[in-house]
Amino acid sequence: YTNAYGVYNDFYVREYLVNTQTSSQISWIGSVQVGVSLIIGLFTGRAFDAGYFYHLMISGVLLFEFCLFMVSISQPEHFYQLFLTQGLGHGIALGLFYIPGLAVISHWFDKRRALAVGIAMSGSALGGIIYPILLNKWFHGSLGFHSGVRASAGICGGLFAIALVLMKPRYPPNRPISVSILRSLKVFMKDAPYVFVALATLFDLTGLYYPIFFVQLNAIKDGIDPTVAFYTIAMLNGGSLIGRIVPNMFAQKAGVFNVLIPCIYSASILIFCTLAVNSAAGIILFSILYGFFQGSHASLITPAVSTTAVNDAEIGARLGVCFTFMGIGGLIGALNGVYSHGACHLKLSPPITDALLTTSYIFWRPAIFSGLCVFCGATCFLIARALLARRKGRRVI
């Protein structure tokens, strides 16, 4: 569902918040949602290791559904309502169940862990194909925005119920949490390969979400038929569906890092290619290819981090710390954020990518910035792979 945020962003920019907020300010909703959901992993990863799996999952699901309902009763031109519910509220909710949902898979698989995670995460891409099509038709059709959000909440609720029945941790609870977060950080930060993996995720998340959030808006501003533009996010997630499975199949024998690194370099090159994409055929090809490589990044991160773990009991904590770095990357433009309260609206200084975009929609600036960030992330993964190869004494990493 989060992969369909580009539909919301486009709707807010062009219709729902058009008179009171700039595109830069609106982009805070998606940036905060992604950043907060990952930063919370610092705590949820440790809580998962301590045996609080169902506590995290159920509370996250309930909060997610509540926030969706609140979005459905929000009022046009009231930015603060959407920021608090879809940005902050959904960010917290996602943070509560995202890492536990990933880490529990690692409990059940060892040799085929990468493939198992890839298959599980392909469900996210499948939802990313279906939801953008549904949301675009609902928001711009007879159902409208508010009823469309409520309809999507009903679908999400049913799927959450199925997930809660099917998921179960393998290892017994390890209560109480005896090691402090600070001590865990000190231990992990002495592990050089893990440090470079964490830095890689920070750089990658700073740039990877730019095309996902803006591909539909970019297509419309380039004069591409809205009928085609409305399907760009669905096509991107279609590529992501394949990218979350196929590379993981090769990762079993070739090594997680050996597959992940070329995929991230390819994603950075594709971001630079957006500078030359201005036709329907080009945007379709870009969406599918970028979705493939971005999807491989999403599905291979968990097994890559797990590779650095000393034992399976610390996978949750390592994922939590690493995902916190990813959250910082998602919020990197917020470091200059200043809050100012008006009568009805909460305005924030814009994230970097949208500040570079400006109200004149100068797309080459955020494209260069995002492409360089992803390139730096791939290079950090390359260094981490070299260090792990030296430690483990093998080339398949």
XYZ file of C-alpha atoms in Angstrom:
397
model
C 0.000 0.000 0.000
C 2.915 2.311 0.758
C 4.204 1.706 -2.769
C 1.039 3.405 -4.047
C 1.752 6.667 -2.221
C 2.667 8.301 -5.522
C -1.056 8.281 -6.356
C -1.807 10.172 -3.141
C 1.056 12.598 -3.769
C -0.155 13.378 -7.282
C -3.757 13.817 -6.068
C -2.703 16.122 -3.229
C -0.434 18.258 -5.442
C -2.912 18.729 -8.286
C -6.289 18.717 -6.496
C -6.633 18.206 -2.739
C -4.067 20.673 -1.338
C -3.415 22.742 -4.433
C -4.473 26.117 -2.977
C -2.588 26.063 0.326
C 0.515 23.866 0.032
C 3.399 23.570 -2.399
C 4.603 20.267 -3.794
C 7.626 20.566 -1.488
C 5.474 20.790 1.630
C 3.151 17.995 0.512
C 6.094 15.654 -0.039
C 6.697 15.726 3.719
C 3.770 13.334 4.155
C 5.493 10.538 2.234
C 8.979 11.339 3.536
C 7.900 11.284 7.183
C 5.916 8.092 6.649
C 8.936 6.244 5.246
C 11.461 7.782 7.641
C 9.494 7.229 10.848
C 8.548 3.657 9.899
C 12.217 2.738 9.539
C 13.611 4.722 12.480
C 11.191 2.973 14.839
C 12.920 -0.242 13.804
C 15.642 0.579 16.337
C 13.138 -0.388 19.031
C 10.873 -2.890 17.277
C 13.792 -5.057 16.170
C 14.907 -5.549 19.762
C 11.321 -6.028 20.920
C 10.885 -8.749 18.300
C 14.012 -10.562 19.541
C 12.554 -10.327 23.059
C 9.375 -12.150 21.995
C 6.891 -9.309 21.513
C 5.996 -10.330 17.965
C 2.206 -10.375 18.292
C 2.151 -7.249 20.467
C 3.930 -5.314 17.728
C 1.921 -6.754 14.851
C -1.538 -6.252 16.337
C -0.889 -2.742 17.655
C 0.602 -1.715 14.301
C -2.339 -3.094 12.335
C -4.911 -1.364 14.537
C -3.093 1.972 14.306
C -2.724 1.649 10.524
C -6.451 1.030 10.044
C -7.374 3.867 12.408
C -5.148 6.314 10.518
C -6.631 5.277 7.176
C -10.095 6.000 8.543
C -8.924 9.420 9.742
C -7.507 10.160 6.274
C -10.914 9.292 4.831
C -12.595 12.015 6.901
C -9.915 14.666 6.332
C -10.861 17.987 4.767
C -9.413 19.516 1.579
C -6.678 22.124 2.089
C -6.033 20.905 5.665
C -2.463 19.688 5.347
C -1.913 19.069 9.046
C -4.663 16.418 9.111
C -2.934 14.364 6.417
C 0.523 14.937 7.877
C -0.499 13.651 11.313
C -2.457 10.639 10.019
C -0.858 9.470 6.785
C 2.612 10.805 7.556
C 3.281 10.400 11.272
C 0.530 7.906 12.193
C 1.110 5.543 9.299
C 4.859 5.844 9.827
C 4.544 4.636 13.420
C 2.119 1.866 12.432
C 4.359 0.596 9.645
C 7.357 0.717 11.959
C 5.588 -1.516 14.471
C 4.910 -4.410 12.099
C 7.379 -4.019 9.202
C 10.585 -5.361 10.770
C 8.852 -8.131 12.791
C 7.126 -9.234 9.591
C 10.487 -9.485 7.811
C 12.547 -10.879 10.685
C 10.138 -13.740 11.368
C 10.870 -15.095 7.875
C 14.583 -15.285 8.689
C 13.716 -17.505 11.667
C 12.337 -20.218 9.409
C 14.874 -20.193 6.568
C 18.654 -20.410 6.473
C 20.012 -21.698 3.150
C 17.082 -20.340 1.133
C 16.574 -17.209 3.219
C 17.062 -14.741 0.364
C 14.526 -16.523 -1.842
C 12.016 -16.814 1.010
C 12.261 -13.104 1.800
C 11.975 -12.270 -1.893
C 8.806 -14.318 -2.327
C 7.267 -12.786 0.790
C 8.141 -9.249 -0.286
C 6.768 -9.850 -3.774
C 3.370 -9.489 -2.129
C 4.221 -5.842 -1.482
C 4.975 -5.343 -5.163
C 1.784 -7.153 -6.167
C -0.169 -4.780 -3.951
C 1.790 -1.959 -5.555
C 0.396 -3.030 -8.928
C -3.213 -3.321 -7.812
C -3.565 -0.395 -5.402
C -2.409 2.413 -7.749
C -4.920 1.303 -10.388
C -7.727 1.070 -7.841
C -6.868 4.336 -6.089
C -6.599 6.294 -9.334
C -9.967 4.986 -10.509
C -11.598 5.620 -7.127
C -10.133 9.093 -6.517
C -10.925 10.357 -10.011
C -14.164 8.397 -10.481
C -17.636 8.345 -9.012
C -16.458 6.906 -5.678
C -14.278 9.912 -4.838
C -11.331 10.362 -2.472
C -12.956 9.783 0.917
C -14.935 6.672 -0.027
C -11.955 5.377 -1.996
C -9.712 5.561 1.073
C -12.324 3.738 3.167
C -12.642 1.019 0.533
C -8.871 0.512 0.536
C -8.914 0.358 4.344
C -11.401 -2.502 4.162
C -9.170 -4.454 1.792
C -6.112 -3.825 3.980
C -7.984 -4.973 7.083
C -8.921 -8.301 5.514
C -5.362 -8.936 4.345
C -3.948 -8.019 7.760
C -6.254 -10.585 9.389
C -4.947 -13.334 7.089
C -1.334 -12.342 7.765
C -1.772 -12.428 11.542
C -3.168 -15.958 11.338
C -0.339 -17.248 9.133
C 2.721 -15.671 10.814
C 4.383 -17.199 13.857
C 7.885 -16.780 15.366
C 10.037 -19.900 15.502
C 12.300 -19.243 18.469
C 11.074 -18.865 22.080
C 10.952 -15.377 23.645
C 14.244 -14.035 24.960
C 12.905 -11.842 27.776
C 13.946 -9.620 29.388
C 15.872 -7.304 27.053
C 19.137 -7.376 28.961
C 21.334 -5.387 26.586
C 20.668 -1.675 26.226
C 20.177 -0.076 22.840
C 23.329 1.997 23.347
C 25.391 -1.100 24.126
C 24.007 -2.893 21.070
C 24.937 0.097 18.938
C 28.490 0.093 20.314
C 28.866 -3.607 19.489
C 27.425 -3.294 15.990
C 29.397 -0.146 15.164
C 32.642 -2.033 15.816
C 31.701 -4.451 13.043
C 33.189 -2.791 9.931
C 31.153 -4.703 7.294
C 27.954 -3.908 9.157
C 28.874 -0.212 9.385
C 29.292 -0.003 5.614
C 26.015 -1.857 5.088
C 24.292 0.679 7.346
C 25.876 3.591 5.466
C 24.840 2.003 2.178
C 21.214 1.827 3.255
C 21.323 5.466 4.386
C 22.573 6.636 0.978
C 20.207 4.355 -0.920
C 17.053 5.412 0.898
C 17.977 9.059 0.376
C 17.652 8.555 -3.372
C 15.678 5.406 -4.173
C 12.225 6.761 -3.350
C 12.461 9.810 -5.607
C 11.237 7.980 -8.756
C 8.547 6.121 -6.796
C 7.054 9.323 -5.401
C 7.371 11.431 -8.552
C 7.169 9.156 -11.601
C 3.444 9.788 -12.108
C 3.745 13.551 -11.580
C 6.795 13.683 -13.859
C 4.921 11.858 -16.614
C 1.954 14.230 -16.420
C 4.170 17.328 -16.427
C 5.942 15.962 -19.531
C 2.612 15.966 -21.328
C 2.167 12.207 -21.401
C -1.417 10.992 -21.713
C -2.900 10.780 -18.166
C -4.276 7.343 -19.049
C -0.681 6.134 -19.405
C 0.671 8.251 -16.538
C -1.852 6.811 -14.070
C -0.427 3.331 -14.732
C 3.248 4.243 -14.247
C 3.309 3.353 -10.547
C 1.542 0.065 -11.267
C 4.113 -0.720 -13.974
C 6.943 0.207 -11.612
C 5.582 -2.205 -9.041
C 5.111 -4.837 -11.735
C 8.837 -4.654 -12.391
C 9.409 -4.705 -8.636
C 7.387 -7.923 -8.347
C 9.833 -9.692 -10.655
C 12.810 -7.938 -9.079
C 11.941 -9.241 -5.629
C 12.031 -12.879 -6.760
C 14.381 -13.448 -9.722
C 17.585 -11.876 -8.265
C 16.966 -13.717 -4.995
C 16.975 -17.030 -6.869
C 20.468 -16.286 -8.172
C 21.570 -14.973 -4.760
C 21.306 -18.486 -3.314
C 24.349 -19.617 -5.302
C 26.051 -16.407 -6.411
C 25.830 -14.686 -3.015
C 23.523 -11.945 -1.743
C 26.041 -9.106 -2.066
C 27.244 -10.310 -5.469
C 23.701 -9.909 -6.813
C 22.659 -6.862 -4.786
C 25.557 -4.586 -5.780
C 25.030 -4.690 -9.588
C 21.308 -4.135 -9.061
C 21.875 -0.961 -7.028
C 24.407 0.420 -9.513
C 21.835 -0.219 -12.245
C 19.165 1.643 -10.260
C 21.458 4.670 -9.930
C 22.093 4.692 -13.686
C 18.355 4.539 -14.372
C 17.727 7.550 -12.127
C 20.177 9.525 -14.253
C 18.323 8.275 -17.338
C 15.167 10.099 -16.213
C 16.832 13.237 -17.597
C 16.239 11.885 -21.113
C 12.858 10.193 -20.615
C 10.038 12.328 -22.015
C 7.866 9.942 -24.035
C 5.218 7.366 -23.191
C 7.410 4.479 -24.386
C 10.352 5.808 -22.387
C 8.408 6.231 -19.149
C 6.933 2.731 -19.496
C 10.364 1.174 -20.040
C 11.881 3.185 -17.190
C 9.074 2.246 -14.779
C 9.467 -1.477 -15.436
C 13.279 -1.512 -15.298
C 13.581 0.755 -12.274
C 10.918 -1.243 -10.476
C 12.946 -4.402 -11.088
C 16.180 -3.070 -9.602
C 14.492 -1.159 -6.770
C 12.573 -4.330 -5.904
C 15.771 -6.358 -5.757
C 17.171 -3.830 -3.282
C 14.073 -4.089 -1.097
C 14.107 -7.888 -0.968
C 17.867 -8.434 -0.632
C 18.463 -5.941 2.190
C 17.150 -8.282 4.891
C 19.327 -11.289 3.904
C 22.287 -8.937 3.386
C 22.005 -7.592 6.933
C 21.396 -11.118 8.239
C 24.693 -12.180 6.646
C 26.555 -9.844 9.016
C 24.893 -11.310 12.139
C 26.891 -13.530 14.488
C 23.783 -15.616 15.253
C 20.080 -15.620 14.376
C 19.087 -14.296 17.808
C 20.439 -10.839 16.940
C 18.938 -10.545 13.452
C 16.042 -8.415 14.686
C 18.328 -5.970 16.489
C 20.700 -5.657 13.532
C 17.798 -5.098 11.163
C 16.390 -2.482 13.523
C 19.604 -0.462 13.670
C 20.154 -0.753 9.928
C 16.595 0.264 9.145
C 17.079 3.286 11.401
C 19.864 4.396 9.063
C 17.451 3.855 6.189
C 14.921 6.034 7.990
C 17.487 8.790 8.391
C 18.045 8.560 4.653
C 14.322 8.908 4.057
C 14.233 11.981 6.269
C 17.576 13.450 5.199
C 15.897 16.545 3.776
C 14.136 17.114 7.070
C 17.304 18.092 8.902
C 16.510 21.727 8.167
C 12.861 21.356 9.098
C 11.220 24.194 10.981
C 7.661 24.058 12.259
C 5.361 27.048 11.999
C 1.776 26.896 13.162
C -0.889 28.898 11.390
C -4.601 29.012 11.947
C -5.302 25.867 9.962
C -2.086 24.541 8.454
C 1.216 23.034 9.541
C 4.009 24.000 7.161
C 7.432 22.407 7.019
C 10.620 23.148 5.140
C 10.816 20.727 2.197
C 12.822 17.505 1.858
C 15.918 17.940 -0.278
C 14.637 16.213 -3.418
C 11.493 18.314 -3.520
C 13.393 21.480 -2.621
C 15.592 20.792 -5.636
C 12.495 20.172 -7.742
C 11.017 23.593 -6.816
C 7.571 24.828 -7.790
C 8.872 25.175 -11.362
C 9.298 21.373 -11.563
C 13.000 21.307 -12.495
C 13.314 17.515 -12.485
C 17.019 17.249 -13.393
C 18.157 18.583 -10.009
C 16.595 15.889 -7.772
C 17.472 13.273 -10.407
C 21.197 14.090 -10.189
C 21.112 14.236 -6.385
C 19.186 10.961 -6.013
C 21.303 9.154 -8.595
C 24.535 10.141 -6.837
C 23.176 9.036 -3.449
C 22.222 5.600 -4.770
C 25.622 5.292 -6.488
C 27.373 6.029 -3.166
C 25.184 3.417 -1.485
C 26.197 0.779 -4.019
C 29.863 1.633 -3.423
C 29.440 1.191 0.345
C 27.900 -2.236 -0.277
C 30.919 -3.056 -2.448
C 33.282 -2.202 0.419
C 31.189 -4.228 2.883
C 31.310 -7.206 0.532
C 35.123 -7.000 0.309
C 35.423 -6.923 4.115
C 33.041 -9.867 4.536
C 34.897 -11.870 1.886
C 38.153 -11.337 3.781
C 36.519 -12.346 7.082
C 34.762 -15.447 5.768
C 37.538 -16.480 3.395
C 35.284 -16.979 0.364
C 34.139 -15.019 -2.683
C 30.465 -16.012 -2.568
C 29.070 -13.413 -0.172
